[in-house]
Amino acid sequence: HPTVPVLAVRNFSVDYGKVRALHDASLQVAAGSIVTVIGPNGAGKSTLLNAVMGVLPSSGEVHFLGQRERGSIEMRVAHGLSLVPEKRELFATMTVEDNLLLGAKVRLDWRGRGAEATQAEVYRLFPRLAERRKQLAGTLSGGERQMLAIGRALMAKPKVLMLDEPSLGLAPLVVREIFHIISGLRQSGVGILLVEQNARAALQVADYGYVLETGRITLEGPAGELMHDARVAATYLGLG
Ligand code: ATP
């Protein structure tokens, strides 16, 4: 059914002990679209992604292609959910190629043609990774590392790709390059949930956005409208 979102999060709350980090958050992501969650440091953006992934316990519901998702992290990955964590978490002493192959291990056909085809696709998206396929991941630049982290997540053929601050620590030109590639991923039909402190870059690339502040979604709308919202412009785009 085309109107069923690939990912829907409903009335989601997450607690760290007695502290509630996320309050009753609801959002959805359609296939082939980019949805961003913007907000300041400590707003709960990473908490949201980790809870959707099943890394953190939460109350509320995650629906994946219309089905309630209650599985373990491994099951969520197998169902097509993939997270690129803020710290990238690559294997520094392994080559680019071996890091990518590890990303395919969750697939039944990880040794087969299917995984080879996806790898060729990743190298087409990121020619710099193709040039460096035998290089150790630990020797890559920050931007190349982010490319590898995204490439590795894509090796699992996700239906939903969640990205935790892909711009973090990268120079503006590199951010542009990576966001341009993220924008192109729509064509593959993957739904993207992009969490960012860099509101400008995120709203430029996204179709729809949510503003998360101290654990609550305070505003949502088409990305173009949010970009012109007076409060968003003043608080997050430095146009006050
Ligand atoms: P950042 O961009 O700085 O990572 P964020 O929006 O991703 O910010 P979170 O990392 O999700 O924010 O943190 C949300 C809130 O929960 C913060 O107040 C943070 O201090 C708190 N928090 C995060 N992890 C833990 C933890 N393991 N134990 C207790 N509190 C935590």
PDB file of N, CA and C in Angstrom, residues 82-176:
ATOM      1  N   SER A  82      18.381   0.231   9.445  1.00  0.00           N
ATOM      2  CA  SER A  82      19.834   0.336   9.539  1.00  0.00           C
ATOM      3  C   SER A  82      20.215   1.689  10.134  1.00  0.00           C
ATOM      4  N   LEU A  83      21.185   1.680  11.044  1.00  0.00           N
ATOM      5  CA  LEU A  83      21.604   2.909  11.721  1.00  0.00           C
ATOM      6  C   LEU A  83      23.077   3.184  11.463  1.00  0.00           C
ATOM      7  N   VAL A  84      23.366   4.416  11.062  1.00  0.00           N
ATOM      8  CA  VAL A  84      24.758   4.865  10.993  1.00  0.00           C
ATOM      9  C   VAL A  84      24.984   5.707  12.241  1.00  0.00           C
ATOM     10  N   PRO A  85      25.673   5.156  13.246  1.00  0.00           N
ATOM     11  CA  PRO A  85      25.788   5.871  14.517  1.00  0.00           C
ATOM     12  C   PRO A  85      26.708   7.079  14.422  1.00  0.00           C
ATOM     13  N   GLU A  86      26.543   7.978  15.387  1.00  0.00           N
ATOM     14  CA  GLU A  86      27.315   9.221  15.390  1.00  0.00           C
ATOM     15  C   GLU A  86      28.817   8.947  15.357  1.00  0.00           C
ATOM     16  N   LYS A  87      29.259   7.906  16.064  1.00  0.00           N
ATOM     17  CA  LYS A  87      30.696   7.631  16.144  1.00  0.00           C
ATOM     18  C   LYS A  87      31.213   6.790  14.982  1.00  0.00           C
ATOM     19  N   ARG A  88      30.351   6.516  14.017  1.00  0.00           N
ATOM     20  CA  ARG A  88      30.736   5.776  12.803  1.00  0.00           C
ATOM     21  C   ARG A  88      31.055   4.300  13.062  1.00  0.00           C
ATOM     22  N   GLU A  89      31.789   4.013  14.138  1.00  0.00           N
ATOM     23  CA  GLU A  89      32.040   2.631  14.550  1.00  0.00           C
ATOM     24  C   GLU A  89      32.536   1.707  13.446  1.00  0.00           C
ATOM     25  N   LEU A  90      33.566   2.154  12.763  1.00  0.00           N
ATOM     26  CA  LEU A  90      34.204   1.319  11.743  1.00  0.00           C
ATOM     27  C   LEU A  90      35.266   0.442  12.389  1.00  0.00           C
ATOM     28  N   PHE A  91      35.721  -0.566  11.654  1.00  0.00           N
ATOM     29  CA  PHE A  91      36.828  -1.392  12.140  1.00  0.00           C
ATOM     30  C   PHE A  91      38.115  -0.828  11.551  1.00  0.00           C
ATOM     31  N   ALA A  92      38.843  -0.085  12.404  1.00  0.00           N
ATOM     32  CA  ALA A  92      39.973   0.726  11.943  1.00  0.00           C
ATOM     33  C   ALA A  92      41.084  -0.097  11.298  1.00  0.00           C
ATOM     34  N   THR A  93      41.277  -1.334  11.778  1.00  0.00           N
ATOM     35  CA  THR A  93      42.397  -2.136  11.264  1.00  0.00           C
ATOM     36  C   THR A  93      41.965  -3.060  10.126  1.00  0.00           C
ATOM     37  N   MET A  94      40.756  -2.867   9.657  1.00  0.00           N
ATOM     38  CA  MET A  94      40.303  -3.625   8.485  1.00  0.00           C
ATOM     39  C   MET A  94      40.217  -2.695   7.278  1.00  0.00           C
ATOM     40  N   THR A  95      40.282  -3.281   6.089  1.00  0.00           N
ATOM     41  CA  THR A  95      40.226  -2.467   4.871  1.00  0.00           C
ATOM     42  C   THR A  95      38.809  -1.941   4.642  1.00  0.00           C
ATOM     43  N   VAL A  96      38.729  -0.965   3.754  1.00  0.00           N
ATOM     44  CA  VAL A  96      37.442  -0.420   3.313  1.00  0.00           C
ATOM     45  C   VAL A  96      36.544  -1.563   2.837  1.00  0.00           C
ATOM     46  N   GLU A  97      37.109  -2.411   1.971  1.00  0.00           N
ATOM     47  CA  GLU A  97      36.341  -3.512   1.391  1.00  0.00           C
ATOM     48  C   GLU A  97      35.800  -4.459   2.466  1.00  0.00           C
ATOM     49  N   ASP A  98      36.640  -4.798   3.445  1.00  0.00           N
ATOM     50  CA  ASP A  98      36.192  -5.732   4.483  1.00  0.00           C
ATOM     51  C   ASP A  98      35.153  -5.095   5.399  1.00  0.00           C
ATOM     52  N   ASN A  99      35.271  -3.796   5.660  1.00  0.00           N
ATOM     53  CA  ASN A  99      34.227  -3.104   6.418  1.00  0.00           C
ATOM     54  C   ASN A  99      32.896  -3.178   5.667  1.00  0.00           C
ATOM     55  N   LEU A 100      32.954  -2.981   4.367  1.00  0.00           N
ATOM     56  CA  LEU A 100      31.713  -3.051   3.577  1.00  0.00           C
ATOM     57  C   LEU A 100      31.126  -4.458   3.630  1.00  0.00           C
ATOM     58  N   LEU A 101      31.977  -5.463   3.462  1.00  0.00           N
ATOM     59  CA  LEU A 101      31.475  -6.846   3.449  1.00  0.00           C
ATOM     60  C   LEU A 101      30.811  -7.210   4.774  1.00  0.00           C
ATOM     61  N   LEU A 102      31.353  -6.664   5.880  1.00  0.00           N
ATOM     62  CA  LEU A 102      30.722  -6.926   7.176  1.00  0.00           C
ATOM     63  C   LEU A 102      29.292  -6.401   7.212  1.00  0.00           C
ATOM     64  N   GLY A 103      29.069  -5.289   6.521  1.00  0.00           N
ATOM     65  CA  GLY A 103      27.726  -4.705   6.478  1.00  0.00           C
ATOM     66  C   GLY A 103      26.719  -5.608   5.797  1.00  0.00           C
ATOM     67  N   ALA A 104      27.216  -6.512   4.947  1.00  0.00           N
ATOM     68  CA  ALA A 104      26.321  -7.415   4.216  1.00  0.00           C
ATOM     69  C   ALA A 104      26.032  -8.697   4.975  1.00  0.00           C
ATOM     70  N   LYS A 105      26.719  -8.913   6.082  1.00  0.00           N
ATOM     71  CA  LYS A 105      26.617 -10.202   6.792  1.00  0.00           C
ATOM     72  C   LYS A 105      25.210 -10.516   7.284  1.00  0.00           C
ATOM     73  N   VAL A 106      24.402  -9.487   7.437  1.00  0.00           N
ATOM     74  CA  VAL A 106      23.040  -9.736   7.897  1.00  0.00           C
ATOM     75  C   VAL A 106      22.164 -10.284   6.768  1.00  0.00           C
ATOM     76  N   ARG A 107      22.701 -10.273   5.550  1.00  0.00           N
ATOM     77  CA  ARG A 107      21.894 -10.751   4.407  1.00  0.00           C
ATOM     78  C   ARG A 107      22.094 -12.243   4.206  1.00  0.00           C
ATOM     79  N   LEU A 108      21.028 -12.896   3.779  1.00  0.00           N
ATOM     80  CA  LEU A 108      21.137 -14.329   3.513  1.00  0.00           C
ATOM     81  C   LEU A 108      22.079 -14.580   2.343  1.00  0.00           C
ATOM     82  N   ASP A 109      22.131 -13.609   1.418  1.00  0.00           N
ATOM     83  CA  ASP A 109      22.950 -13.794   0.204  1.00  0.00           C
ATOM     84  C   ASP A 109      24.279 -13.040   0.311  1.00  0.00           C
ATOM     85  N   TRP A 110      24.829 -12.951   1.537  1.00  0.00           N
ATOM     86  CA  TRP A 110      25.977 -12.068   1.721  1.00  0.00           C
ATOM     87  C   TRP A 110      27.221 -12.498   0.956  1.00  0.00           C
ATOM     88  N   ARG A 111      27.316 -13.796   0.605  1.00  0.00           N
ATOM     89  CA  ARG A 111      28.454 -14.245  -0.202  1.00  0.00           C
ATOM     90  C   ARG A 111      28.155 -14.189  -1.693  1.00  0.00           C
ATOM     91  N   GLY A 112      26.901 -13.901  -2.034  1.00  0.00           N
ATOM     92  CA  GLY A 112      26.469 -14.118  -3.422  1.00  0.00           C
ATOM     93  C   GLY A 112      26.490 -12.879  -4.287  1.00  0.00           C
ATOM     94  N   ARG A 113      25.848 -13.025  -5.431  1.00  0.00           N
ATOM     95  CA  ARG A 113      25.751 -11.965  -6.429  1.00  0.00           C
ATOM     96  C   ARG A 113      25.060 -10.717  -5.898  1.00  0.00           C
ATOM     97  N   GLY A 114      24.034 -10.936  -5.063  1.00  0.00           N
ATOM     98  CA  GLY A 114      23.254  -9.812  -4.541  1.00  0.00           C
ATOM     99  C   GLY A 114      24.148  -8.845  -3.788  1.00  0.00           C
ATOM    100  N   ALA A 115      24.980  -9.389  -2.899  1.00  0.00           N
ATOM    101  CA  ALA A 115      25.875  -8.542  -2.115  1.00  0.00           C
ATOM    102  C   ALA A 115      26.934  -7.899  -3.016  1.00  0.00           C
ATOM    103  N   GLU A 116      27.405  -8.643  -4.012  1.00  0.00           N
ATOM    104  CA  GLU A 116      28.380  -8.074  -4.959  1.00  0.00           C
ATOM    105  C   GLU A 116      27.785  -6.898  -5.711  1.00  0.00           C
ATOM    106  N   ALA A 117      26.525  -7.054  -6.110  1.00  0.00           N
ATOM    107  CA  ALA A 117      25.856  -5.971  -6.848  1.00  0.00           C
ATOM    108  C   ALA A 117      25.706  -4.744  -5.956  1.00  0.00           C
ATOM    109  N   THR A 118      25.365  -4.965  -4.691  1.00  0.00           N
ATOM    110  CA  THR A 118      25.215  -3.823  -3.784  1.00  0.00           C
ATOM    111  C   THR A 118      26.557  -3.144  -3.566  1.00  0.00           C
ATOM    112  N   GLN A 119      27.615  -3.948  -3.464  1.00  0.00           N
ATOM    113  CA  GLN A 119      28.944  -3.361  -3.282  1.00  0.00           C
ATOM    114  C   GLN A 119      29.320  -2.494  -4.494  1.00  0.00           C
ATOM    115  N   ALA A 120      29.007  -2.994  -5.681  1.00  0.00           N
ATOM    116  CA  ALA A 120      29.292  -2.211  -6.888  1.00  0.00           C
ATOM    117  C   ALA A 120      28.508  -0.895  -6.849  1.00  0.00           C
ATOM    118  N   GLU A 121      27.286  -0.976  -6.350  1.00  0.00           N
ATOM    119  CA  GLU A 121      26.437   0.214  -6.225  1.00  0.00           C
ATOM    120  C   GLU A 121      27.045   1.222  -5.234  1.00  0.00           C
ATOM    121  N   VAL A 122      27.537   0.704  -4.103  1.00  0.00           N
ATOM    122  CA  VAL A 122      28.159   1.570  -3.092  1.00  0.00           C
ATOM    123  C   VAL A 122      29.405   2.244  -3.686  1.00  0.00           C
ATOM    124  N   TYR A 123      30.197   1.504  -4.439  1.00  0.00           N
ATOM    125  CA  TYR A 123      31.394   2.087  -5.058  1.00  0.00           C
ATOM    126  C   TYR A 123      31.021   3.114  -6.128  1.00  0.00           C
ATOM    127  N   ARG A 124      29.863   2.913  -6.772  1.00  0.00           N
ATOM    128  CA  ARG A 124      29.410   3.890  -7.755  1.00  0.00           C
ATOM    129  C   ARG A 124      28.989   5.194  -7.052  1.00  0.00           C
ATOM    130  N   LEU A 125      28.303   5.042  -5.909  1.00  0.00           N
ATOM    131  CA  LEU A 125      27.889   6.211  -5.127  1.00  0.00           C
ATOM    132  C   LEU A 125      29.094   6.950  -4.545  1.00  0.00           C
ATOM    133  N   PHE A 126      30.080   6.172  -4.092  1.00  0.00           N
ATOM    134  CA  PHE A 126      31.249   6.737  -3.425  1.00  0.00           C
ATOM    135  C   PHE A 126      32.519   6.297  -4.156  1.00  0.00           C
ATOM    136  N   PRO A 127      32.841   6.942  -5.289  1.00  0.00           N
ATOM    137  CA  PRO A 127      34.035   6.531  -6.046  1.00  0.00           C
ATOM    138  C   PRO A 127      35.302   6.587  -5.186  1.00  0.00           C
ATOM    139  N   ARG A 128      35.310   7.475  -4.193  1.00  0.00           N
ATOM    140  CA  ARG A 128      36.501   7.570  -3.337  1.00  0.00           C
ATOM    141  C   ARG A 128      36.726   6.309  -2.524  1.00  0.00           C
ATOM    142  N   LEU A 129      35.649   5.621  -2.199  1.00  0.00           N
ATOM    143  CA  LEU A 129      35.811   4.346  -1.485  1.00  0.00           C
ATOM    144  C   LEU A 129      36.356   3.287  -2.429  1.00  0.00           C
ATOM    145  N   ALA A 130      35.929   3.349  -3.681  1.00  0.00           N
ATOM    146  CA  ALA A 130      36.425   2.377  -4.674  1.00  0.00           C
ATOM    147  C   ALA A 130      37.932   2.535  -4.849  1.00  0.00           C
ATOM    148  N   GLU A 131      38.388   3.778  -4.912  1.00  0.00           N
ATOM    149  CA  GLU A 131      39.834   4.024  -5.064  1.00  0.00           C
ATOM    150  C   GLU A 131      40.621   3.515  -3.862  1.00  0.00           C
ATOM    151  N   ARG A 132      39.942   3.491  -2.698  1.00  0.00           N
ATOM    152  CA  ARG A 132      40.638   3.152  -1.455  1.00  0.00           C
ATOM    153  C   ARG A 132      40.216   1.808  -0.898  1.00  0.00           C
ATOM    154  N   ARG A 133      39.756   0.906  -1.746  1.00  0.00           N
ATOM    155  CA  ARG A 133      39.169  -0.339  -1.247  1.00  0.00           C
ATOM    156  C   ARG A 133      40.143  -1.166  -0.402  1.00  0.00           C
ATOM    157  N   LYS A 134      41.436  -1.056  -0.669  1.00  0.00           N
ATOM    158  CA  LYS A 134      42.420  -1.854   0.092  1.00  0.00           C
ATOM    159  C   LYS A 134      43.042  -1.068   1.257  1.00  0.00           C
ATOM    160  N   GLN A 135      42.605   0.183   1.420  1.00  0.00           N
ATOM    161  CA  GLN A 135      43.168   1.016   2.490  1.00  0.00           C
ATOM    162  C   GLN A 135      42.496   0.686   3.831  1.00  0.00           C
ATOM    163  N   LEU A 136      43.263   0.784   4.923  1.00  0.00           N
ATOM    164  CA  LEU A 136      42.681   0.521   6.236  1.00  0.00           C
ATOM    165  C   LEU A 136      41.738   1.661   6.634  1.00  0.00           C
ATOM    166  N   ALA A 137      40.606   1.297   7.200  1.00  0.00           N
ATOM    167  CA  ALA A 137      39.583   2.294   7.542  1.00  0.00           C
ATOM    168  C   ALA A 137      40.130   3.359   8.490  1.00  0.00           C
ATOM    169  N   GLY A 138      41.049   2.945   9.382  1.00  0.00           N
ATOM    170  CA  GLY A 138      41.604   3.880  10.356  1.00  0.00           C
ATOM    171  C   GLY A 138      42.440   4.984   9.745  1.00  0.00           C
ATOM    172  N   THR A 139      42.837   4.832   8.485  1.00  0.00           N
ATOM    173  CA  THR A 139      43.673   5.845   7.833  1.00  0.00           C
ATOM    174  C   THR A 139      42.855   6.758   6.917  1.00  0.00           C
ATOM    175  N   LEU A 140      41.536   6.601   6.904  1.00  0.00           N
ATOM    176  CA  LEU A 140      40.695   7.448   6.043  1.00  0.00           C
ATOM    177  C   LEU A 140      40.501   8.828   6.665  1.00  0.00           C
ATOM    178  N   SER A 141      40.189   9.800   5.833  1.00  0.00           N
ATOM    179  CA  SER A 141      39.822  11.132   6.325  1.00  0.00           C
ATOM    180  C   SER A 141      38.434  11.054   6.962  1.00  0.00           C
ATOM    181  N   GLY A 142      38.063  12.118   7.690  1.00  0.00           N
ATOM    182  CA  GLY A 142      36.752  12.144   8.347  1.00  0.00           C
ATOM    183  C   GLY A 142      35.602  11.949   7.370  1.00  0.00           C
ATOM    184  N   GLY A 143      35.681  12.636   6.247  1.00  0.00           N
ATOM    185  CA  GLY A 143      34.617  12.525   5.241  1.00  0.00           C
ATOM    186  C   GLY A 143      34.551  11.133   4.644  1.00  0.00           C
ATOM    187  N   GLU A 144      35.724  10.564   4.353  1.00  0.00           N
ATOM    188  CA  GLU A 144      35.759   9.202   3.795  1.00  0.00           C
ATOM    189  C   GLU A 144      35.221   8.185   4.793  1.00  0.00           C
ATOM    190  N   ARG A 145      35.495   8.429   6.075  1.00  0.00           N
ATOM    191  CA  ARG A 145      34.972   7.532   7.111  1.00  0.00           C
ATOM    192  C   ARG A 145      33.451   7.572   7.157  1.00  0.00           C
ATOM    193  N   GLN A 146      32.911   8.786   7.029  1.00  0.00           N
ATOM    194  CA  GLN A 146      31.450   8.900   7.025  1.00  0.00           C
ATOM    195  C   GLN A 146      30.880   8.195   5.793  1.00  0.00           C
ATOM    196  N   MET A 147      31.563   8.334   4.644  1.00  0.00           N
ATOM    197  CA  MET A 147      31.114   7.642   3.435  1.00  0.00           C
ATOM    198  C   MET A 147      31.119   6.131   3.654  1.00  0.00           C
ATOM    199  N   LEU A 148      32.175   5.655   4.300  1.00  0.00           N
ATOM    200  CA  LEU A 148      32.277   4.209   4.542  1.00  0.00           C
ATOM    201  C   LEU A 148      31.187   3.739   5.510  1.00  0.00           C
ATOM    202  N   ALA A 149      30.903   4.551   6.529  1.00  0.00           N
ATOM    203  CA  ALA A 149      29.855   4.167   7.482  1.00  0.00           C
ATOM    204  C   ALA A 149      28.496   4.084   6.775  1.00  0.00           C
ATOM    205  N   ILE A 150      28.226   5.029   5.879  1.00  0.00           N
ATOM    206  CA  ILE A 150      26.961   4.994   5.133  1.00  0.00           C
ATOM    207  C   ILE A 150      26.966   3.808   4.163  1.00  0.00           C
ATOM    208  N   GLY A 151      28.092   3.633   3.473  1.00  0.00           N
ATOM    209  CA  GLY A 151      28.211   2.518   2.530  1.00  0.00           C
ATOM    210  C   GLY A 151      28.000   1.179   3.216  1.00  0.00           C
ATOM    211  N   ARG A 152      28.572   1.046   4.398  1.00  0.00           N
ATOM    212  CA  ARG A 152      28.419  -0.222   5.124  1.00  0.00           C
ATOM    213  C   ARG A 152      26.959  -0.465   5.495  1.00  0.00           C
ATOM    214  N   ALA A 153      26.264   0.607   5.921  1.00  0.00           N
ATOM    215  CA  ALA A 153      24.841   0.456   6.247  1.00  0.00           C
ATOM    216  C   ALA A 153      24.040   0.070   5.000  1.00  0.00           C
ATOM    217  N   LEU A 154      24.408   0.630   3.852  1.00  0.00           N
ATOM    218  CA  LEU A 154      23.679   0.329   2.615  1.00  0.00           C
ATOM    219  C   LEU A 154      23.884  -1.113   2.165  1.00  0.00           C
ATOM    220  N   MET A 155      25.005  -1.716   2.565  1.00  0.00           N
ATOM    221  CA  MET A 155      25.293  -3.104   2.185  1.00  0.00           C
ATOM    222  C   MET A 155      24.229  -4.071   2.703  1.00  0.00           C
ATOM    223  N   ALA A 156      23.507  -3.666   3.750  1.00  0.00           N
ATOM    224  CA  ALA A 156      22.441  -4.514   4.289  1.00  0.00           C
ATOM    225  C   ALA A 156      21.150  -4.361   3.487  1.00  0.00           C
ATOM    226  N   LYS A 157      21.143  -3.501   2.474  1.00  0.00           N
ATOM    227  CA  LYS A 157      19.941  -3.214   1.665  1.00  0.00           C
ATOM    228  C   LYS A 157      18.785  -2.770   2.549  1.00  0.00           C
ATOM    229  N   PRO A 158      18.974  -1.717   3.336  1.00  0.00           N
ATOM    230  CA  PRO A 158      17.910  -1.302   4.255  1.00  0.00           C
ATOM    231  C   PRO A 158      16.711  -0.696   3.523  1.00  0.00           C
ATOM    232  N   LYS A 159      15.567  -0.759   4.199  1.00  0.00           N
ATOM    233  CA  LYS A 159      14.377  -0.041   3.729  1.00  0.00           C
ATOM    234  C   LYS A 159      14.298   1.313   4.420  1.00  0.00           C
ATOM    235  N   VAL A 160      14.887   1.377   5.612  1.00  0.00           N
ATOM    236  CA  VAL A 160      14.991   2.647   6.335  1.00  0.00           C
ATOM    237  C   VAL A 160      16.440   2.818   6.784  1.00  0.00           C
ATOM    238  N   LEU A 161      17.007   3.961   6.431  1.00  0.00           N
ATOM    239  CA  LEU A 161      18.375   4.269   6.826  1.00  0.00           C
ATOM    240  C   LEU A 161      18.320   5.428   7.819  1.00  0.00           C
ATOM    241  N   MET A 162      18.846   5.206   9.016  1.00  0.00           N
ATOM    242  CA  MET A 162      18.853   6.267  10.019  1.00  0.00           C
ATOM    243  C   MET A 162      20.284   6.786  10.163  1.00  0.00           C
ATOM    244  N   LEU A 163      20.436   8.091  10.046  1.00  0.00           N
ATOM    245  CA  LEU A 163      21.768   8.706  10.065  1.00  0.00           C
ATOM    246  C   LEU A 163      21.861   9.650  11.255  1.00  0.00           C
ATOM    247  N   ASP A 164      22.831   9.396  12.139  1.00  0.00           N
ATOM    248  CA  ASP A 164      22.996  10.240  13.330  1.00  0.00           C
ATOM    249  C   ASP A 164      24.116  11.249  13.081  1.00  0.00           C
ATOM    250  N   GLU A 165      23.738  12.473  12.807  1.00  0.00           N
ATOM    251  CA  GLU A 165      24.678  13.582  12.597  1.00  0.00           C
ATOM    252  C   GLU A 165      25.815  13.275  11.637  1.00  0.00           C
ATOM    253  N   PRO A 166      25.475  12.970  10.384  1.00  0.00           N
ATOM    254  CA  PRO A 166      26.551  12.681   9.421  1.00  0.00           C
ATOM    255  C   PRO A 166      27.486  13.858   9.194  1.00  0.00           C
ATOM    256  N   SER A 167      27.063  15.075   9.511  1.00  0.00           N
ATOM    257  CA  SER A 167      27.917  16.253   9.258  1.00  0.00           C
ATOM    258  C   SER A 167      28.943  16.489  10.360  1.00  0.00           C
ATOM    259  N   LEU A 168      28.819  15.749  11.470  1.00  0.00           N
ATOM    260  CA  LEU A 168      29.615  16.045  12.660  1.00  0.00           C
ATOM    261  C   LEU A 168      31.116  16.018  12.380  1.00  0.00           C
ATOM    262  N   GLY A 169      31.777  17.113  12.692  1.00  0.00           N
ATOM    263  CA  GLY A 169      33.227  17.187  12.579  1.00  0.00           C
ATOM    264  C   GLY A 169      33.755  17.318  11.165  1.00  0.00           C
ATOM    265  N   LEU A 170      32.878  17.538  10.193  1.00  0.00           N
ATOM    266  CA  LEU A 170      33.353  17.615   8.807  1.00  0.00           C
ATOM    267  C   LEU A 170      33.360  19.049   8.289  1.00  0.00           C
ATOM    268  N   ALA A 171      34.292  19.328   7.387  1.00  0.00           N
ATOM    269  CA  ALA A 171      34.384  20.653   6.778  1.00  0.00           C
ATOM    270  C   ALA A 171      33.160  20.896   5.887  1.00  0.00           C
ATOM    271  N   PRO A 172      32.741  22.168   5.746  1.00  0.00           N
ATOM    272  CA  PRO A 172      31.523  22.483   4.980  1.00  0.00           C
ATOM    273  C   PRO A 172      31.478  21.856   3.580  1.00  0.00           C
ATOM    274  N   LEU A 173      32.583  21.855   2.878  1.00  0.00           N
ATOM    275  CA  LEU A 173      32.579  21.280   1.529  1.00  0.00           C
ATOM    276  C   LEU A 173      32.313  19.785   1.546  1.00  0.00           C
ATOM    277  N   VAL A 174      32.863  19.118   2.562  1.00  0.00           N
ATOM    278  CA  VAL A 174      32.671  17.669   2.694  1.00  0.00           C
ATOM    279  C   VAL A 174      31.209  17.385   3.080  1.00  0.00           C
ATOM    280  N   VAL A 175      30.660  18.245   3.947  1.00  0.00           N
ATOM    281  CA  VAL A 175      29.251  18.102   4.320  1.00  0.00           C
ATOM    282  C   VAL A 175      28.381  18.201   3.071  1.00  0.00           C
ATOM    283  N   ARG A 176      28.676  19.159   2.216  1.00  0.00           N
ATOM    284  CA  ARG A 176      27.892  19.315   0.980  1.00  0.00           C
ATOM    285  C   ARG A 176      27.961  18.073   0.120  1.00  0.00           C
TER     286      ARG A 176
END
